[in-house]
Amino acid sequence: MPGEVSQKLIKRAARDLVSSHYAIALTGAGISTESGIPDFRGPSGVWTKDPEAERRAYETYPRFLEDPKGWWEELLASPRSPIERWKNAKPNPGHYALAELEQMGILKWTITQNIDGLHERAGTKNLLEYHGSALKLRCPGCNLRFSADEFDIEKLRAEDRLPPRCPECGGVMKPDVVYFGEPIPSDVAYRSVEEAGKCDVMLVCGTSAVVYPFASLPRIAAQCDAEYPYAGERASTVTIIEINAESTALTYDGISSYLIQGNTGEVLPEIVDAVKHIRS
Ligand code: NAD
């Protein structure tokens, strides 16, 4: 149960959301820790515990570019990836709260760094998966995405037909997940900047805000002025509400208007309740 200070901020966040014209949410790994998926840089994060895993993550994309066939074969031969274990994870109250704010007409878009598909499963419709989805494959050539189930990768391997090819343009397919060093797909990158420039309220939930270019989105929102192409479509001031277990770079740099310190799975449902109370 959030403390007295947080309760005041929860009510303030509800008022800011109810009076907003164009609210959006950004989310990071922190919103999924209560679904049993560890984050990277929180106190129990995967990389906090195993810094070597972070180094290995930087080798993935260059290896894919160098030898896509060998890369796919190595992927299939590797021990069960953590992503396989995530498939059993379920959305938690934080994911459902954001979906409910969208259904209420308050939240216009959710932009997530997460690759776990839990926002979609919770019912969020207007979703940008900034770093892709572990449940999809993407053609880097034409940006078309397909459910991973549409490709029988094991059969392609058995028939020596790896890597999988795009049914539309014939390009080499890769998992939709954006690896370190890989450009953000242009469709998602462009749309995210557009949404950050349009919003008058931004909820930033469970991200350490250190992975760029995603971490630039709150900064784009905060610094937009009359010169910015989308500024005419929104109010002149932007309220950036951080919900995080701890302070982040956004808190220290004064980008966020205020921080509600706590777990997203508790704070976000309380914000939804406070919104309902205001509207009743
Ligand atoms: P991060 O690990 O860098 O930071 C997570 C932040 O959330 C930390 O500040 C932590 O204190 C906070 N946090 C943890 N649990 C919380 C909770 N229950 N409530 C509120 N705050 C909580 O995560 P990031 O900023 O998203 O960057 C990590 C990168 O790794 C992203 O690019 C993402 O694609 C990827 N990633 C994704 C998943 C996933 O899909 N679930 C999991 C791990 C990493």
Short mmCIF file of C-alpha atoms and ligand atoms in Angstrom, two decimals:
data_model
loop_
_atom_site.label_atom_id
_atom_site.label_comp_id
_atom_site.label_asym_id
_atom_site.label_seq_id
_atom_site.Cartn_x
_atom_site.Cartn_y
_atom_site.Cartn_z
CA MET A 1 0.00 0.00 0.00
CA PRO A 2 1.63 3.30 -1.11
CA GLY A 3 2.42 5.78 1.73
CA GLU A 4 0.78 9.14 2.46
CA VAL A 5 3.03 11.14 0.09
CA SER A 6 2.37 8.70 -2.73
CA GLN A 7 -1.38 8.78 -2.06
CA LYS A 8 -1.37 12.56 -2.62
CA LEU A 9 0.64 12.11 -5.81
CA ILE A 10 -1.71 9.35 -7.00
CA LYS A 11 -4.64 11.77 -6.68
CA ARG A 12 -2.60 14.45 -8.45
CA ALA A 13 -1.79 12.02 -11.28
CA ALA A 14 -5.49 11.14 -11.61
CA ARG A 15 -6.40 14.85 -11.85
CA ASP A 16 -3.65 15.43 -14.44
CA LEU A 17 -4.91 12.48 -16.50
CA VAL A 18 -8.58 13.48 -16.31
CA SER A 19 -7.78 17.03 -17.46
CA SER A 20 -5.34 15.90 -20.18
CA HIS A 21 -6.05 16.25 -23.89
CA TYR A 22 -3.53 13.69 -25.12
CA ALA A 23 -1.99 11.36 -22.54
CA ILE A 24 0.43 8.59 -23.46
CA ALA A 25 2.40 6.01 -21.47
CA LEU A 26 5.97 4.79 -21.78
CA THR A 27 6.84 1.52 -20.10
CA GLY A 28 9.98 -0.46 -19.34
CA ALA A 29 11.02 -3.78 -17.86
CA GLY A 30 9.92 -2.66 -14.37
CA ILE A 31 6.23 -3.01 -15.25
CA SER A 32 6.74 -6.71 -15.94
CA THR A 33 8.80 -7.67 -12.86
CA GLU A 34 5.53 -8.33 -10.99
CA SER A 35 4.73 -10.86 -13.74
CA GLY A 36 7.91 -12.73 -12.80
CA ILE A 37 10.11 -11.37 -15.62
CA PRO A 38 13.29 -9.85 -14.18
CA ASP A 39 14.41 -6.39 -15.35
CA PHE A 40 18.00 -5.69 -16.38
CA ARG A 41 19.20 -2.91 -14.10
CA GLY A 42 16.95 -2.99 -11.02
CA PRO A 43 18.45 -4.34 -7.75
CA SER A 44 17.62 -7.96 -8.80
CA GLY A 45 18.15 -7.32 -12.52
CA VAL A 46 19.69 -9.87 -14.89
CA TRP A 47 22.68 -7.62 -15.64
CA THR A 48 23.03 -6.35 -12.08
CA LYS A 49 23.64 -9.99 -11.13
CA ASP A 50 25.56 -11.04 -14.28
CA PRO A 51 27.45 -8.15 -15.99
CA GLU A 52 28.97 -10.66 -18.46
CA ALA A 53 25.49 -11.26 -19.90
CA GLU A 54 25.35 -7.57 -20.84
CA ARG A 55 28.64 -7.87 -22.75
CA ARG A 56 27.36 -10.94 -24.65
CA ALA A 57 24.18 -9.05 -25.61
CA TYR A 58 26.29 -6.62 -27.67
CA GLU A 59 27.64 -9.46 -29.83
CA THR A 60 24.27 -10.71 -31.06
CA TYR A 61 23.48 -8.26 -33.86
CA PRO A 62 26.94 -8.13 -35.51
CA ARG A 63 26.91 -11.94 -35.54
CA PHE A 64 23.46 -11.97 -37.21
CA LEU A 65 24.64 -9.54 -39.92
CA GLU A 66 27.81 -11.52 -40.52
CA ASP A 67 26.20 -14.94 -40.95
CA PRO A 68 22.37 -15.11 -40.69
CA LYS A 69 22.22 -18.84 -41.46
CA GLY A 70 24.84 -19.70 -38.81
CA TRP A 71 23.15 -17.29 -36.38
CA TRP A 72 19.79 -19.06 -36.73
CA GLU A 73 21.44 -22.47 -36.37
CA GLU A 74 23.20 -21.34 -33.18
CA LEU A 75 19.95 -19.94 -31.83
CA LEU A 76 18.16 -23.25 -32.39
CA ALA A 77 21.04 -25.22 -30.86
CA SER A 78 21.32 -22.99 -27.77
CA PRO A 79 19.77 -24.07 -24.46
CA ARG A 80 16.20 -22.94 -23.83
CA SER A 81 16.28 -19.14 -23.86
CA PRO A 82 14.76 -17.05 -21.04
CA ILE A 83 12.21 -15.88 -23.63
CA GLU A 84 10.77 -19.42 -23.73
CA ARG A 85 10.21 -19.23 -19.97
CA TRP A 86 8.51 -15.81 -20.33
CA LYS A 87 5.83 -17.35 -22.52
CA ASN A 88 4.07 -18.55 -19.36
CA ALA A 89 4.09 -15.07 -17.80
CA LYS A 90 0.77 -13.32 -17.38
CA PRO A 91 -0.08 -9.60 -17.38
CA ASN A 92 -0.22 -8.07 -13.88
CA PRO A 93 -2.47 -5.30 -12.48
CA GLY A 94 -0.11 -2.62 -13.87
CA HIS A 95 -0.63 -3.84 -17.46
CA TYR A 96 -4.39 -4.09 -16.93
CA ALA A 97 -4.55 -0.59 -15.42
CA LEU A 98 -2.95 0.95 -18.53
CA ALA A 99 -5.35 -1.01 -20.77
CA GLU A 100 -8.25 0.33 -18.68
CA LEU A 101 -7.01 3.93 -18.98
CA GLU A 102 -6.99 3.40 -22.75
CA GLN A 103 -10.54 1.98 -22.71
CA MET A 104 -11.64 5.05 -20.71
CA GLY A 105 -10.40 7.20 -23.60
CA ILE A 106 -7.69 8.84 -21.45
CA LEU A 107 -4.57 7.09 -22.67
CA LYS A 108 -4.09 7.48 -26.42
CA TRP A 109 -0.97 5.34 -26.96
CA THR A 110 1.37 3.10 -24.99
CA ILE A 111 4.98 2.86 -26.11
CA THR A 112 6.83 -0.03 -24.49
CA GLN A 113 10.43 -1.13 -24.46
CA ASN A 114 9.28 -4.57 -23.40
CA ILE A 115 9.41 -7.51 -25.73
CA ASP A 116 7.17 -9.80 -23.67
CA GLY A 117 3.79 -9.11 -25.34
CA LEU A 118 2.07 -8.55 -21.96
CA HIS A 119 0.50 -5.16 -22.81
CA GLU A 120 -1.25 -6.69 -25.81
CA ARG A 121 -2.44 -9.63 -23.74
CA ALA A 122 -3.80 -7.20 -21.11
CA GLY A 123 -5.92 -5.56 -23.81
CA THR A 124 -3.95 -2.46 -24.84
CA LYS A 125 -4.77 -1.77 -28.50
CA ASN A 126 -2.76 1.35 -29.40
CA LEU A 127 0.67 -0.11 -28.75
CA LEU A 128 4.11 0.64 -30.12
CA GLU A 129 6.67 -2.07 -29.29
CA TYR A 130 9.79 0.07 -29.51
CA HIS A 131 12.23 -2.83 -29.11
CA GLY A 132 10.01 -5.31 -30.91
CA SER A 133 8.35 -8.47 -29.64
CA ALA A 134 9.81 -11.84 -28.70
CA LEU A 135 6.67 -13.43 -30.13
CA LYS A 136 7.15 -12.08 -33.66
CA LEU A 137 9.60 -12.22 -36.57
CA ARG A 138 10.39 -9.13 -38.67
CA CYS A 139 11.87 -8.49 -42.07
CA PRO A 140 14.47 -5.72 -41.58
CA GLY A 141 14.11 -4.90 -45.29
CA CYS A 142 10.40 -4.03 -45.45
CA ASN A 143 9.52 -3.95 -41.69
CA LEU A 144 6.73 -6.53 -42.11
CA ARG A 145 6.08 -8.47 -38.90
CA PHE A 146 4.68 -11.99 -38.53
CA SER A 147 3.72 -14.09 -35.56
CA ALA A 148 6.63 -16.47 -34.84
CA ASP A 149 4.11 -19.34 -35.05
CA GLU A 150 3.70 -18.67 -38.79
CA PHE A 151 7.21 -20.02 -39.43
CA ASP A 152 8.24 -23.63 -38.82
CA ILE A 153 11.88 -22.84 -38.06
CA GLU A 154 12.73 -26.43 -37.04
CA LYS A 155 11.43 -27.70 -40.41
CA LEU A 156 13.48 -25.06 -42.28
CA ARG A 157 16.55 -26.24 -40.38
CA ALA A 158 15.84 -29.91 -41.13
CA GLU A 159 15.50 -29.02 -44.85
CA ASP A 160 18.64 -26.83 -44.76
CA ARG A 161 16.57 -23.77 -45.72
CA LEU A 162 17.67 -21.35 -42.98
CA PRO A 163 17.51 -18.38 -42.62
CA PRO A 164 13.75 -17.83 -42.91
CA ARG A 165 12.80 -15.50 -45.77
CA CYS A 166 10.20 -12.73 -45.90
CA PRO A 167 7.10 -13.95 -47.79
CA GLU A 168 6.69 -10.44 -49.26
CA CYS A 169 10.16 -9.29 -50.32
CA GLY A 170 12.38 -12.36 -49.84
CA GLY A 171 14.60 -10.58 -47.28
CA VAL A 172 16.32 -12.44 -44.44
CA MET A 173 14.00 -12.57 -41.40
CA LYS A 174 15.13 -12.04 -37.83
CA PRO A 175 13.32 -12.06 -34.50
CA ASP A 176 11.38 -8.78 -34.13
CA VAL A 177 13.42 -8.01 -30.99
CA VAL A 178 15.78 -5.06 -31.54
CA TYR A 179 19.30 -6.07 -30.51
CA PHE A 180 22.03 -3.75 -29.25
CA GLY A 181 23.52 -1.83 -32.17
CA GLU A 182 20.50 -2.49 -34.38
CA PRO A 183 18.52 0.54 -35.57
CA ILE A 184 15.00 0.98 -34.17
CA PRO A 185 12.63 0.06 -37.02
CA SER A 186 11.83 3.32 -38.81
CA ASP A 187 8.02 2.98 -38.57
CA VAL A 188 8.09 2.66 -34.76
CA ALA A 189 10.88 5.23 -34.27
CA TYR A 190 9.05 7.87 -36.29
CA ARG A 191 5.66 7.27 -34.70
CA SER A 192 7.08 7.32 -31.15
CA VAL A 193 8.72 10.72 -31.64
CA GLU A 194 5.46 12.00 -33.10
CA GLU A 195 3.48 10.78 -30.05
CA ALA A 196 6.05 12.20 -27.59
CA GLY A 197 5.76 15.53 -29.36
CA LYS A 198 1.96 15.51 -29.22
CA CYS A 199 1.28 14.52 -25.63
CA ASP A 200 0.41 16.85 -22.76
CA VAL A 201 0.67 14.11 -20.10
CA MET A 202 3.20 11.28 -20.20
CA LEU A 203 3.19 8.39 -17.71
CA VAL A 204 6.67 6.86 -17.52
CA CYS A 205 6.38 3.47 -15.84
CA GLY A 206 9.18 1.15 -14.66
CA THR A 207 12.07 2.24 -16.82
CA SER A 208 15.55 3.28 -15.72
CA ALA A 209 15.51 5.59 -18.78
CA VAL A 210 19.12 4.93 -19.70
CA VAL A 211 18.62 2.96 -22.95
CA TYR A 212 18.70 5.35 -25.92
CA PRO A 213 17.00 6.35 -28.16
CA PHE A 214 13.93 5.32 -26.10
CA ALA A 215 15.16 7.41 -23.17
CA SER A 216 15.04 10.50 -25.40
CA LEU A 217 11.22 10.32 -25.65
CA PRO A 218 10.48 11.96 -22.24
CA ARG A 219 13.15 14.53 -23.04
CA ILE A 220 11.53 15.26 -26.41
CA ALA A 221 8.17 15.69 -24.65
CA ALA A 222 9.64 17.96 -21.97
CA GLN A 223 11.59 20.15 -24.33
CA CYS A 224 9.03 20.57 -27.10
CA ASP A 225 8.33 24.18 -27.78
CA ALA A 226 6.58 26.25 -30.41
CA GLU A 227 9.37 25.42 -32.87
CA TYR A 228 8.61 21.71 -32.70
CA PRO A 229 6.52 20.40 -35.63
CA TYR A 230 3.83 18.78 -33.45
CA ALA A 231 3.68 21.47 -30.74
CA GLY A 232 0.65 23.14 -32.29
CA GLU A 233 -1.46 20.04 -31.59
CA ARG A 234 -1.10 20.08 -27.82
CA ALA A 235 -1.03 22.29 -24.73
CA SER A 236 2.14 24.27 -24.08
CA THR A 237 3.16 22.46 -20.87
CA VAL A 238 3.74 18.76 -20.54
CA THR A 239 3.33 16.86 -17.28
CA ILE A 240 5.68 13.90 -17.02
CA ILE A 241 4.67 11.50 -14.26
CA GLU A 242 7.21 8.87 -13.31
CA ILE A 243 6.12 5.68 -11.55
CA ASN A 244 9.13 3.71 -10.45
CA ALA A 245 10.43 1.75 -7.49
CA GLU A 246 13.40 4.14 -7.37
CA SER A 247 14.59 7.51 -8.66
CA THR A 248 16.02 7.51 -12.18
CA ALA A 249 17.98 9.75 -14.53
CA LEU A 250 14.67 11.44 -15.39
CA THR A 251 14.13 12.30 -11.72
CA TYR A 252 17.67 13.59 -11.20
CA ASP A 253 17.69 15.60 -14.45
CA GLY A 254 14.38 17.27 -13.57
CA ILE A 255 12.69 15.84 -16.67
CA SER A 256 9.86 14.27 -14.70
CA SER A 257 7.37 16.64 -13.09
CA TYR A 258 7.06 14.26 -10.14
CA LEU A 259 7.92 10.69 -9.15
CA ILE A 260 5.42 8.33 -7.56
CA GLN A 261 7.73 5.89 -5.85
CA GLY A 262 6.29 2.39 -5.70
CA ASN A 263 5.44 -0.70 -7.69
CA THR A 264 3.54 -0.14 -10.94
CA GLY A 265 1.29 -3.11 -10.10
CA GLU A 266 0.03 -1.20 -7.06
CA VAL A 267 0.27 2.46 -8.09
CA LEU A 268 -1.34 2.22 -11.54
CA PRO A 269 -4.54 0.48 -10.32
CA GLU A 270 -4.81 3.13 -7.59
CA ILE A 271 -4.56 5.85 -10.22
CA VAL A 272 -7.38 4.15 -12.17
CA ASP A 273 -9.53 4.06 -9.01
CA ALA A 274 -8.82 7.76 -8.35
CA VAL A 275 -9.74 8.61 -11.98
CA LYS A 276 -13.06 6.74 -11.56
CA HIS A 277 -13.69 8.62 -8.31
CA ILE A 278 -13.15 12.01 -9.99
CA ARG A 279 -15.45 11.05 -12.86
CA SER A 280 -18.23 9.63 -10.66
P1 NAD B 1 15.76 -1.50 -16.65
O1 NAD B 1 16.01 -2.89 -16.19
O2 NAD B 1 16.93 -0.72 -17.11
O3 NAD B 1 15.04 -0.67 -15.48
C1 NAD B 1 13.88 -1.12 -14.83
C2 NAD B 1 13.42 -0.04 -13.87
O4 NAD B 1 12.17 -0.41 -13.32
C3 NAD B 1 14.39 0.19 -12.72
O5 NAD B 1 14.51 1.59 -12.50
C4 NAD B 1 13.69 -0.51 -11.53
O6 NAD B 1 13.98 0.10 -10.30
C5 NAD B 1 12.25 -0.32 -11.90
N1 NAD B 1 11.33 -1.34 -11.38
C6 NAD B 1 11.54 -2.68 -11.26
N2 NAD B 1 10.42 -3.29 -10.84
C7 NAD B 1 9.48 -2.31 -10.67
C8 NAD B 1 8.12 -2.31 -10.27
N3 NAD B 1 7.48 -3.44 -9.95
N4 NAD B 1 7.46 -1.13 -10.24
C9 NAD B 1 8.08 0.04 -10.55
N5 NAD B 1 9.37 0.09 -10.95
C10 NAD B 1 10.06 -1.07 -11.02
O7 NAD B 1 14.63 -1.57 -17.75
P2 NAD B 1 14.41 -0.69 -19.02
O8 NAD B 1 14.59 0.75 -18.70
O9 NAD B 1 13.11 -1.13 -19.60
O10 NAD B 1 15.56 -1.13 -20.03
C11 NAD B 1 15.84 -2.51 -20.22
C12 NAD B 1 15.88 -2.97 -21.66
O11 NAD B 1 15.82 -4.40 -21.65
C13 NAD B 1 14.70 -2.51 -22.45
O12 NAD B 1 15.19 -2.06 -23.64
C14 NAD B 1 13.84 -3.77 -22.68
O13 NAD B 1 13.62 -3.95 -24.07
C15 NAD B 1 14.68 -4.94 -22.26
N6 NAD B 1 14.01 -5.84 -21.27
C16 NAD B 1 12.72 -6.21 -21.48
C17 NAD B 1 12.09 -7.04 -20.58
C18 NAD B 1 10.65 -7.41 -20.84
O14 NAD B 1 10.23 -7.49 -22.00
N7 NAD B 1 9.85 -7.64 -19.80
C19 NAD B 1 12.76 -7.51 -19.45
C20 NAD B 1 14.11 -7.12 -19.27
C21 NAD B 1 14.72 -6.28 -20.19
#
